Coordinates of C-alpha atoms in Angstrom, one line a residue:
Chain A
M1 CA 99.9 -0.1 -92.2
S2 CA 100.4 2.8 -94.5
L3 CA 97.5 5.1 -94.2
I4 CA 99.4 7.9 -95.9
R5 CA 101.5 7.6 -98.9
A6 CA 103.4 10.6 -100.3
A7 CA 103.5 10.1 -104.0
K8 CA 106.1 11.7 -106.2
P9 CA 105.1 14.6 -108.3
Q10 CA 103.7 13.3 -111.5
G11 CA 106.4 13.8 -114.1
T12 CA 106.4 14.2 -117.8
G13 CA 103.4 13.9 -120.0
A14 CA 104.5 10.5 -121.2
R15 CA 102.3 8.5 -118.8
V16 CA 99.3 10.6 -119.5
G17 CA 98.7 9.3 -123.0
D18 CA 97.2 6.0 -121.8
A19 CA 94.7 7.7 -119.6
A20 CA 91.3 6.1 -119.4
R21 CA 88.7 8.1 -121.3
A22 CA 86.0 7.9 -118.6
S23 CA 83.8 10.9 -118.2
G24 CA 84.7 13.3 -115.4
A25 CA 88.4 12.8 -115.5
V26 CA 90.8 15.7 -115.7
V27 CA 94.3 15.2 -117.1
L28 CA 96.7 18.1 -117.0
T29 CA 100.0 17.7 -119.0
D30 CA 102.8 20.2 -118.5
V31 CA 100.5 23.1 -118.2
V32 CA 102.1 26.5 -118.4
K33 CA 100.3 29.8 -117.9
R34 CA 102.1 33.1 -118.4
Y35 CA 100.5 36.5 -118.1
G36 CA 101.9 39.3 -120.2
R37 CA 104.9 39.4 -122.4
G38 CA 108.6 40.3 -122.3
P39 CA 110.4 41.0 -119.1
G40 CA 107.2 41.9 -117.2
A41 CA 105.6 38.5 -117.9
V42 CA 104.5 36.6 -114.8
T43 CA 104.5 32.8 -114.9
A44 CA 101.6 31.7 -112.9
L45 CA 101.9 28.0 -113.6
D46 CA 105.1 26.2 -114.8
G47 CA 104.7 22.7 -116.0
V48 CA 101.9 21.4 -113.9
S49 CA 101.0 17.7 -114.6
L50 CA 98.1 16.2 -112.7
R51 CA 95.7 13.3 -113.0
V52 CA 92.3 13.5 -111.5
E53 CA 90.3 10.2 -111.6
P54 CA 86.7 10.3 -112.4
G55 CA 84.6 10.4 -109.3
S56 CA 87.6 11.4 -107.1
F57 CA 88.0 14.3 -104.8
T58 CA 91.2 16.3 -105.3
C59 CA 92.3 19.2 -103.2
L60 CA 94.7 21.8 -104.5
L61 CA 96.8 23.3 -101.7
G62 CA 99.3 26.1 -101.7
A63 CA 100.3 29.4 -100.4
S64 CA 98.7 32.5 -102.0
G65 CA 100.1 33.2 -105.4
C66 CA 100.6 29.6 -106.3
G67 CA 98.2 29.8 -109.2
K68 CA 95.5 27.6 -107.7
S69 CA 92.7 29.7 -109.0
T70 CA 94.4 30.1 -112.3
L71 CA 94.5 26.4 -112.6
L72 CA 90.8 26.2 -112.0
S73 CA 89.9 28.7 -114.7
L74 CA 92.1 26.8 -117.1
V75 CA 90.3 23.6 -116.4
A76 CA 87.0 25.4 -116.7
G77 CA 88.1 26.7 -120.1
L78 CA 87.7 30.3 -119.0
D79 CA 91.3 31.1 -119.8
D80 CA 93.7 29.9 -122.4
L81 CA 96.9 27.9 -121.8
T82 CA 100.3 29.2 -122.7
A83 CA 101.6 25.7 -123.2
G84 CA 100.7 22.1 -122.4
S85 CA 97.3 20.5 -122.5
I86 CA 94.3 19.7 -120.5
D87 CA 92.4 16.6 -121.6
D88 CA 89.4 14.6 -120.9
V89 CA 87.5 17.4 -119.3
E90 CA 83.8 17.0 -120.0
R91 CA 82.8 20.7 -120.4
P92 CA 81.0 22.7 -119.3
V93 CA 82.1 22.1 -115.8
A94 CA 80.4 23.5 -112.8
M95 CA 82.1 26.1 -110.7
M96 CA 81.8 27.6 -107.3
F97 CA 83.5 30.6 -105.8
Q98 CA 83.9 32.0 -102.3
E99 CA 82.6 35.5 -103.2
P100 CA 80.4 36.7 -104.8
A101 CA 78.6 33.3 -104.8
L102 CA 75.3 34.6 -105.9
F103 CA 73.7 37.4 -107.9
P104 CA 72.2 39.7 -105.2
W105 CA 69.3 40.9 -107.4
L106 CA 67.9 37.4 -107.9
T107 CA 66.1 35.3 -105.3
V108 CA 67.6 32.1 -104.1
A109 CA 65.4 30.1 -106.5
G110 CA 66.2 32.6 -109.3
N111 CA 69.9 32.1 -108.8
V112 CA 69.5 28.3 -109.1
E113 CA 67.1 28.6 -112.0
L114 CA 69.5 30.7 -113.9
A115 CA 71.8 27.7 -114.4
L116 CA 68.8 25.7 -115.6
R117 CA 67.5 28.4 -117.9
V118 CA 70.9 28.6 -119.7
R119 CA 70.5 24.9 -120.4
G120 CA 67.1 25.5 -121.9
V121 CA 65.0 23.9 -119.2
G122 CA 61.4 24.9 -119.4
R123 CA 59.8 27.2 -116.8
A124 CA 57.7 24.6 -114.9
E125 CA 60.5 22.1 -114.8
R126 CA 62.9 24.8 -113.8
R127 CA 60.9 25.6 -110.8
Q128 CA 60.6 22.0 -109.8
R129 CA 64.2 21.2 -110.3
A130 CA 65.3 24.2 -108.3
A131 CA 63.1 23.2 -105.5
E132 CA 64.6 19.7 -105.5
L133 CA 68.1 21.1 -105.6
L134 CA 67.4 23.4 -102.7
D135 CA 66.1 20.3 -100.9
T136 CA 69.4 18.6 -101.6
V137 CA 71.3 21.3 -99.9
R138 CA 68.7 21.5 -97.1
L139 CA 67.4 24.9 -97.9
E140 CA 63.7 24.0 -98.5
G141 CA 61.5 27.0 -97.7
F142 CA 64.2 29.6 -98.7
A143 CA 63.4 29.8 -102.4
H144 CA 62.0 33.3 -102.3
K145 CA 64.6 34.9 -100.0
R146 CA 67.2 37.3 -101.3
P147 CA 70.9 36.5 -100.8
H148 CA 71.4 39.3 -98.3
E149 CA 68.8 37.7 -96.1
L150 CA 70.9 34.5 -95.7
S151 CA 73.9 33.7 -93.6
G152 CA 77.2 33.0 -95.3
G153 CA 76.8 29.3 -95.0
M154 CA 73.4 29.4 -96.5
R155 CA 74.6 31.4 -99.4
Q156 CA 77.3 28.8 -100.1
R157 CA 74.6 26.1 -100.0
V158 CA 72.6 28.0 -102.6
A159 CA 75.8 28.4 -104.7
L160 CA 76.3 24.6 -104.4
A161 CA 72.7 24.0 -105.5
R162 CA 73.3 26.2 -108.5
A163 CA 76.5 24.4 -109.3
L164 CA 74.6 21.1 -109.2
A165 CA 72.0 22.6 -111.4
Q166 CA 74.6 22.7 -114.2
D167 CA 74.5 18.9 -114.1
A168 CA 78.2 18.7 -114.9
S169 CA 80.3 15.7 -114.0
V170 CA 83.2 17.9 -112.9
L171 CA 82.8 20.4 -110.0
L172 CA 85.5 23.1 -109.5
M173 CA 85.5 24.8 -106.2
D174 CA 87.6 27.9 -105.4
E175 CA 87.9 28.2 -101.7
P176 CA 84.2 27.9 -101.4
F177 CA 84.1 27.8 -97.6
G178 CA 87.0 30.2 -96.9
A179 CA 84.9 32.9 -95.4
L180 CA 82.8 30.7 -93.1
D181 CA 83.2 29.9 -89.4
A182 CA 84.7 26.6 -88.4
M183 CA 81.4 25.1 -87.3
T184 CA 79.5 26.0 -90.5
R185 CA 82.4 24.8 -92.6
D186 CA 82.5 21.5 -90.8
I187 CA 78.8 20.9 -91.5
L188 CA 79.2 21.9 -95.1
H189 CA 82.1 19.4 -95.5
D190 CA 79.7 16.7 -94.5
E191 CA 77.1 17.9 -96.9
L192 CA 79.5 18.3 -99.8
E193 CA 80.9 14.8 -99.1
R194 CA 77.4 13.3 -99.2
I195 CA 76.5 15.1 -102.4
W196 CA 79.8 14.2 -104.0
R197 CA 79.2 10.5 -103.4
E198 CA 75.5 10.6 -104.3
R199 CA 76.2 12.2 -107.6
E200 CA 79.5 10.6 -108.3
L201 CA 81.1 14.0 -109.1
T202 CA 84.7 14.7 -109.8
V203 CA 85.7 17.5 -107.5
L204 CA 88.7 19.8 -107.8
F205 CA 88.8 21.8 -104.6
V206 CA 91.1 24.7 -104.0
T207 CA 91.9 25.7 -100.5
H208 CA 94.6 27.1 -98.3
N209 CA 93.3 25.3 -95.3
V210 CA 95.4 22.1 -94.9
R211 CA 93.0 20.3 -92.6
E212 CA 90.2 21.0 -94.9
A213 CA 92.1 19.5 -97.7
V214 CA 92.9 16.3 -95.8
R215 CA 89.4 16.1 -94.4
L216 CA 87.9 16.1 -98.0
G217 CA 90.5 14.9 -100.5
D218 CA 91.3 11.5 -102.0
Q219 CA 94.5 13.2 -103.0
V220 CA 96.0 16.5 -101.8
V221 CA 98.1 18.3 -104.4
L222 CA 100.7 20.6 -102.9
L223 CA 101.7 23.4 -105.2
S224 CA 104.7 25.7 -105.0
S225 CA 104.5 29.4 -105.3
R226 CA 105.6 31.7 -108.1
P227 CA 105.6 29.9 -110.4
G228 CA 103.1 27.2 -109.5
R229 CA 104.5 23.7 -109.8
V230 CA 103.3 20.4 -108.3
L231 CA 105.6 19.9 -105.2
N232 CA 104.0 16.7 -104.0
V233 CA 100.8 14.7 -104.2
Y234 CA 99.5 13.0 -101.1
D235 CA 97.1 10.1 -101.4
V236 CA 94.8 10.2 -98.4
A237 CA 93.8 6.6 -97.8
M238 CA 91.5 7.1 -94.8
D239 CA 88.0 5.9 -94.3
R240 CA 85.1 8.3 -94.8
P241 CA 83.5 10.2 -93.4
R242 CA 86.5 11.7 -91.7
R243 CA 86.5 14.1 -88.8
I244 CA 88.5 17.2 -89.3
D245 CA 89.7 17.0 -85.7
S246 CA 90.6 13.3 -85.8
A247 CA 94.2 12.2 -85.2
P248 CA 95.0 10.8 -88.7
V249 CA 93.7 13.9 -90.3
A250 CA 95.7 16.1 -87.9
N251 CA 98.9 14.0 -88.4
L252 CA 98.8 14.2 -92.2
A253 CA 97.8 17.9 -92.0
A254 CA 100.9 18.5 -89.8
E255 CA 103.1 16.8 -92.3
I256 CA 101.7 18.8 -95.2
T257 CA 101.8 22.0 -93.2
D258 CA 105.6 21.5 -92.6
A259 CA 106.1 21.0 -96.3
L260 CA 104.0 24.1 -97.1
R261 CA 105.8 26.1 -94.4
A262 CA 109.2 25.2 -95.9
E263 CA 107.9 26.3 -99.3
V264 CA 106.6 29.6 -98.0
S265 CA 109.8 30.4 -96.1
R266 CA 111.9 29.5 -99.1
H267 CA 110.2 32.4 -100.8
A268 CA 110.3 34.8 -97.9
G269 CA 114.0 34.2 -97.4
Chain B
M1 CA 102.5 45.0 -65.9
A2 CA 101.2 43.8 -62.6
T3 CA 101.5 47.2 -61.0
A4 CA 99.8 48.8 -63.9
V5 CA 96.8 46.4 -63.5
K6 CA 96.8 47.2 -59.8
G7 CA 96.8 50.9 -60.6
V8 CA 93.8 50.5 -62.9
E9 CA 92.0 48.4 -60.3
K10 CA 92.6 51.2 -57.8
A11 CA 91.3 53.8 -60.2
V12 CA 88.2 51.8 -60.8
E13 CA 87.7 51.4 -57.0
R14 CA 88.2 55.0 -56.5
R15 CA 85.7 56.0 -59.1
H16 CA 83.3 53.5 -57.7
H17 CA 83.6 55.3 -54.3
E18 CA 83.1 58.7 -55.9
I19 CA 79.8 57.8 -57.4
P20 CA 77.2 59.3 -55.0
P21 CA 74.2 57.3 -54.1
V22 CA 71.4 58.0 -56.5
D23 CA 67.7 58.1 -55.9
D24 CA 65.2 56.1 -57.8
E25 CA 64.0 58.9 -59.9
E26 CA 67.5 59.6 -61.2
Q27 CA 68.1 56.0 -61.9
A28 CA 64.9 55.8 -63.9
A29 CA 66.0 58.8 -65.9
G30 CA 69.3 57.2 -66.6
R31 CA 67.6 54.0 -67.9
A32 CA 65.3 56.0 -70.1
S33 CA 68.1 57.9 -71.7
R34 CA 70.2 54.8 -72.3
P35 CA 68.9 54.0 -75.8
R36 CA 70.0 57.5 -76.8
G37 CA 73.5 56.6 -75.7
K38 CA 73.5 53.6 -78.1
R39 CA 74.6 55.6 -81.1
R40 CA 74.4 54.2 -84.6
L41 CA 76.6 55.6 -87.4
G42 CA 74.0 55.3 -90.1
P43 CA 71.3 57.9 -90.6
G44 CA 68.8 55.8 -88.6
K45 CA 65.3 54.8 -89.4
A46 CA 63.3 56.5 -92.2
I47 CA 60.9 59.3 -91.1
P48 CA 57.5 58.6 -92.5
F49 CA 56.8 61.1 -95.3
G50 CA 60.1 62.7 -94.4
Y51 CA 60.7 64.1 -97.9
L52 CA 57.7 66.4 -97.4
I53 CA 59.1 68.1 -94.3
G54 CA 61.6 70.4 -96.1
P55 CA 59.1 71.7 -98.7
L56 CA 56.4 72.2 -96.0
L57 CA 58.9 74.1 -93.9
L58 CA 59.6 76.4 -96.9
L59 CA 55.9 76.8 -97.4
G60 CA 55.6 77.7 -93.8
V61 CA 58.2 80.4 -94.0
W62 CA 56.5 81.9 -97.0
F63 CA 53.1 81.8 -95.4
W64 CA 54.3 83.3 -92.2
G65 CA 56.4 86.0 -93.9
S66 CA 53.4 87.1 -96.0
A67 CA 51.0 87.0 -93.1
A68 CA 53.3 89.1 -90.9
G69 CA 53.7 91.6 -93.7
W70 CA 57.5 91.0 -94.1
I71 CA 57.1 90.0 -97.7
D72 CA 55.9 92.7 -100.1
P73 CA 53.2 91.2 -102.2
R74 CA 54.6 93.0 -105.3
V75 CA 57.8 91.1 -104.9
L76 CA 56.4 87.7 -103.8
T77 CA 52.7 87.1 -103.9
A78 CA 51.2 85.6 -100.7
P79 CA 50.5 81.9 -100.9
W80 CA 46.7 82.3 -100.4
T81 CA 46.7 84.8 -103.4
V82 CA 48.6 82.2 -105.4
A83 CA 46.1 79.6 -104.4
T84 CA 43.1 81.7 -105.4
T85 CA 44.8 82.7 -108.7
A86 CA 45.4 79.1 -109.5
W87 CA 41.8 78.3 -108.7
D88 CA 40.6 81.2 -110.9
L89 CA 42.9 80.1 -113.8
W90 CA 41.6 76.5 -113.4
E91 CA 38.0 77.7 -113.3
S92 CA 38.3 79.9 -116.4
G93 CA 39.8 76.9 -118.3
R94 CA 43.2 78.5 -118.9
L95 CA 45.3 76.4 -116.6
G96 CA 44.0 72.9 -117.4
P97 CA 44.9 72.8 -121.1
D98 CA 48.3 74.4 -120.5
L99 CA 49.1 71.9 -117.8
L100 CA 48.1 69.0 -120.1
V101 CA 50.2 70.3 -122.9
S102 CA 53.2 70.7 -120.6
A103 CA 52.7 67.3 -119.1
R104 CA 52.5 65.7 -122.5
R105 CA 55.8 67.3 -123.6
F106 CA 57.4 66.3 -120.4
A107 CA 56.3 62.7 -120.7
F108 CA 57.2 62.2 -124.4
G109 CA 60.6 64.0 -123.9
L110 CA 61.4 61.9 -120.9
A111 CA 60.4 58.6 -122.6
F112 CA 62.4 59.2 -125.8
G113 CA 65.4 60.6 -123.8
V114 CA 65.4 57.6 -121.4
G115 CA 65.1 55.2 -124.3
A116 CA 67.9 56.8 -126.3
G117 CA 70.2 57.3 -123.2
L118 CA 69.7 53.6 -122.2
V119 CA 70.5 52.3 -125.6
L120 CA 73.6 54.5 -125.9
A121 CA 74.7 53.5 -122.4
L122 CA 74.4 49.8 -123.3
V123 CA 76.2 50.1 -126.6
S124 CA 79.0 52.1 -125.0
G125 CA 79.1 50.1 -121.8
L126 CA 79.3 46.7 -123.4
S127 CA 81.6 47.2 -126.3
R128 CA 84.9 49.1 -126.6
W129 CA 84.0 50.1 -130.1
G130 CA 80.7 51.4 -129.0
E131 CA 82.3 53.4 -126.4
A132 CA 84.8 54.8 -128.8
I133 CA 82.1 55.9 -131.1
V134 CA 79.3 57.0 -128.7
D135 CA 81.0 58.3 -125.6
G136 CA 82.8 61.3 -127.2
P137 CA 79.8 62.9 -128.9
V138 CA 77.7 62.4 -125.7
Q139 CA 80.4 64.2 -123.7
I140 CA 80.4 67.0 -126.3
K141 CA 76.7 67.3 -126.1
R142 CA 77.0 67.4 -122.3
S143 CA 79.0 70.5 -122.4
I144 CA 76.7 72.3 -124.7
P145 CA 73.6 73.8 -122.9
N146 CA 70.3 73.2 -124.4
L147 CA 69.7 76.9 -124.6
A148 CA 72.6 77.3 -126.9
L149 CA 71.3 74.5 -129.2
L150 CA 67.9 76.0 -129.4
P151 CA 68.4 78.3 -132.4
L152 CA 69.8 75.4 -134.4
L153 CA 67.0 73.0 -133.3
L154 CA 64.5 75.7 -134.3
L155 CA 66.0 75.9 -137.8
W156 CA 66.1 72.1 -138.2
F157 CA 62.8 71.1 -136.7
G158 CA 60.6 74.2 -136.8
I159 CA 58.5 75.4 -133.9
D160 CA 56.2 72.5 -133.6
E161 CA 55.9 69.8 -130.9
R162 CA 58.5 67.6 -132.5
M163 CA 61.2 70.2 -131.8
K164 CA 60.2 70.7 -128.2
I165 CA 60.2 66.9 -127.5
I166 CA 63.6 66.5 -129.2
T167 CA 65.0 69.3 -127.1
I168 CA 63.7 67.8 -123.9
A169 CA 64.9 64.3 -124.9
L170 CA 68.4 65.7 -125.6
G171 CA 68.5 67.1 -122.0
V172 CA 67.2 63.8 -120.5
L173 CA 69.5 61.6 -122.5
I174 CA 72.7 62.9 -120.9
P175 CA 72.1 62.0 -117.2
I176 CA 70.6 58.7 -118.2
Y177 CA 73.6 57.8 -120.3
L178 CA 76.2 59.0 -117.8
H179 CA 74.8 57.2 -114.8
T180 CA 73.7 54.0 -116.5
H181 CA 77.1 53.8 -118.2
N182 CA 78.8 54.4 -114.9
G183 CA 76.5 51.9 -113.1
L184 CA 77.2 49.3 -115.7
R185 CA 80.9 49.7 -115.6
S186 CA 80.9 49.6 -111.8
I187 CA 79.4 46.1 -111.8
D188 CA 81.7 43.8 -109.9
G189 CA 83.9 42.1 -112.5
R190 CA 83.4 38.8 -110.6
Y191 CA 79.8 38.8 -111.6
A192 CA 80.9 38.6 -115.2
E193 CA 83.1 35.7 -114.2
L194 CA 80.3 34.0 -112.4
A195 CA 78.1 34.5 -115.5
E196 CA 80.9 33.0 -117.6
T197 CA 81.1 29.9 -115.5
L198 CA 77.3 29.5 -115.8
R199 CA 77.7 29.8 -119.5
L200 CA 75.2 32.6 -119.9
G201 CA 74.8 33.8 -123.5
P202 CA 75.0 37.5 -124.4
A203 CA 71.2 38.0 -124.1
A204 CA 71.0 36.3 -120.7
F205 CA 74.1 38.2 -119.6
I206 CA 72.5 41.5 -120.5
G207 CA 69.1 40.6 -119.1
R208 CA 70.1 38.9 -115.9
V209 CA 73.4 40.5 -115.0
V210 CA 74.1 43.8 -116.8
L211 CA 70.7 45.4 -116.5
P212 CA 69.9 44.5 -112.9
G213 CA 73.5 45.4 -112.0
A214 CA 73.3 48.8 -113.7
L215 CA 69.9 49.6 -112.2
P216 CA 71.2 51.6 -109.2
G217 CA 73.1 53.8 -111.7
F218 CA 70.1 54.0 -114.0
F219 CA 67.8 55.2 -111.2
L220 CA 70.2 57.9 -110.1
G221 CA 70.3 59.0 -113.7
L222 CA 66.5 58.9 -113.9
R223 CA 66.2 61.3 -111.0
F224 CA 68.5 63.7 -112.7
A225 CA 66.6 63.0 -116.0
V226 CA 63.2 63.9 -114.5
T227 CA 64.6 67.2 -113.3
A228 CA 66.3 67.8 -116.6
S229 CA 63.0 67.1 -118.4
W230 CA 61.2 69.8 -116.4
L231 CA 64.1 72.3 -116.9
S232 CA 64.2 71.8 -120.6
L233 CA 60.4 72.2 -120.7
V234 CA 60.7 75.6 -119.1
V235 CA 63.3 76.6 -121.6
V236 CA 61.4 75.4 -124.5
E237 CA 58.1 76.9 -123.4
Q238 CA 59.5 80.3 -122.6
V239 CA 61.5 80.7 -125.7
N240 CA 59.0 79.6 -128.3
A241 CA 55.6 78.4 -127.6
T242 CA 52.0 79.4 -127.8
S243 CA 50.8 77.0 -125.0
G244 CA 52.0 75.4 -121.8
I245 CA 52.8 76.6 -118.3
G246 CA 56.0 78.3 -119.5
Y247 CA 54.1 80.3 -122.1
M248 CA 51.5 81.2 -119.5
M249 CA 54.2 82.5 -117.2
L250 CA 55.9 84.4 -120.1
L251 CA 52.6 86.1 -120.9
A252 CA 52.0 87.0 -117.2
G253 CA 55.5 88.5 -117.1
T254 CA 54.7 91.0 -119.8
Y255 CA 51.5 92.0 -118.0
G256 CA 53.2 92.2 -114.6
Q257 CA 51.0 89.4 -113.1
T258 CA 53.4 88.2 -110.4
D259 CA 50.7 85.9 -108.9
V260 CA 50.4 84.0 -112.2
I261 CA 54.2 83.6 -112.5
I262 CA 54.3 82.2 -109.0
V263 CA 51.4 79.8 -109.9
G264 CA 53.6 78.5 -112.7
L265 CA 56.7 78.2 -110.5
V266 CA 54.7 76.4 -107.8
L267 CA 53.3 74.0 -110.4
Y268 CA 56.8 73.3 -111.8
G269 CA 58.0 72.7 -108.2
L270 CA 55.1 70.4 -107.3
L271 CA 55.4 68.4 -110.5
G272 CA 59.1 68.1 -110.0
L273 CA 58.8 67.0 -106.4
G274 CA 56.0 64.6 -107.3
S275 CA 57.8 63.0 -110.2
D276 CA 61.0 62.6 -108.1
A277 CA 59.0 61.0 -105.4
I278 CA 57.6 58.5 -107.9
V279 CA 61.1 57.7 -109.1
R280 CA 62.3 57.2 -105.6
I281 CA 59.4 54.9 -104.7
A282 CA 60.1 52.8 -107.8
Q283 CA 63.8 52.8 -107.0
R284 CA 63.1 51.5 -103.5
R285 CA 60.9 48.7 -104.8
V286 CA 63.2 47.6 -107.6
L287 CA 66.4 47.8 -105.7
S288 CA 65.1 46.0 -102.6
W289 CA 68.0 43.5 -103.0
R290 CA 70.5 46.1 -101.9
R291 CA 71.5 46.8 -98.3
T292 CA 72.5 50.4 -98.0
L293 CA 72.2 53.3 -95.6
E294 CA 68.9 54.1 -97.3
D295 CA 67.2 51.2 -95.5

């Protein structure tokens, strides 16, 4: 029984051409991102190819400086590629950060409604949709609170509700639970998994927490550092919902951690 | 390590023995003073009407000094004389109209100055070209005192109300511009990123992110602006005017009426303090989303 299969890094762009054009897919082909010019230029990403199936959950894992966040802004279309291509992304995508997740001067409902307002949703409908979304993330009754009155976990719930308000098929998450305690994070994993399945979202989830990646991902993409390249793609064929402290999760996490550690020490040495 | 731990234990033991038995009364006192030992690094809770304490203290010293005869009434009129003079001026119908004229100049000057400063700060804060064009001239104006500009403004705009309001607005514009611009540029860049991911348009970005984000700076500027407006008013009214509190004081000066001058000064002080208090109350209301040492 092979629960875990370590796939080879996806190679050249040749096999990307026949990609299914379903909504919510993300196909990266030889993506290069360089900042600056001349000798001072920094290559953040160097030939990253990756296929994200519609409705799948992909975790991007790597040491700091591996260009995970750069990759997300490229997918979001917030930044331009130096070379390569990103296809099939149904934009606009929804995005969620660790900090600052919310505008502090708006109420909880105001933050969620902002995403709706941009899409031209009328006032009454906005109010109703925001209430529904806050319901979805189990924050009913907090609509009129300000962000500073909420705990970190609750703030991330609001951020999630706002991301959902964008009604995008692709959700990009940049270490969204990085600043939370283990218990809160565990609960939010369950919530995120539930919402992801209910709404059939395609999720790209950046983290440096290996167990979190294995807990959540259908595939875990291990990136190298400076420049960022795909080192390995792990398909996680475990039943859901998974427990972050279960043996299969821990085993695969240990395997990936070893690979990550080797990569990090290669750079340190 | 083990010996070190033992040593500490011994020290604790010894100290324990050294503590003399305390009676109930002392123990109660110790408990009562415990909250004082719990020190907080912030300034602590707000004192109700605390902003009035300093001015009242000042008034007290003035009162006491005059009553005790330490202050020569020819140098500084006693507060009760000032009060009766103010009342007489009001009764005779001299103070009311002057006050109204001054208040009107203050309000118009402030309104135009705030409007202009805000627009310039937005133009300069949101676009590099705007900054290149606007920022320099504002900084130049900043280093030229209004008093030095006055002769020129007189030539350009005459001696009517327009000239006075423009002069006041010029004084108000500077702090509004500086602090709003600074507040705007200090908005966390990640909020702009957040706005981009939400696909906010320029109008929504300005309305929902830039303006609220720059509000703390704007309010600081407004406090300076209110003061600047009163200061410019004094200058304008004492240099060329035939009405207003400043003119009243100028006239009193030529007749040696110290009490009337002091009435004018007290009025300026009260109006300044009052308008600052209004701005601060508004500030606290509007910026309730912030968590600072102020709360």
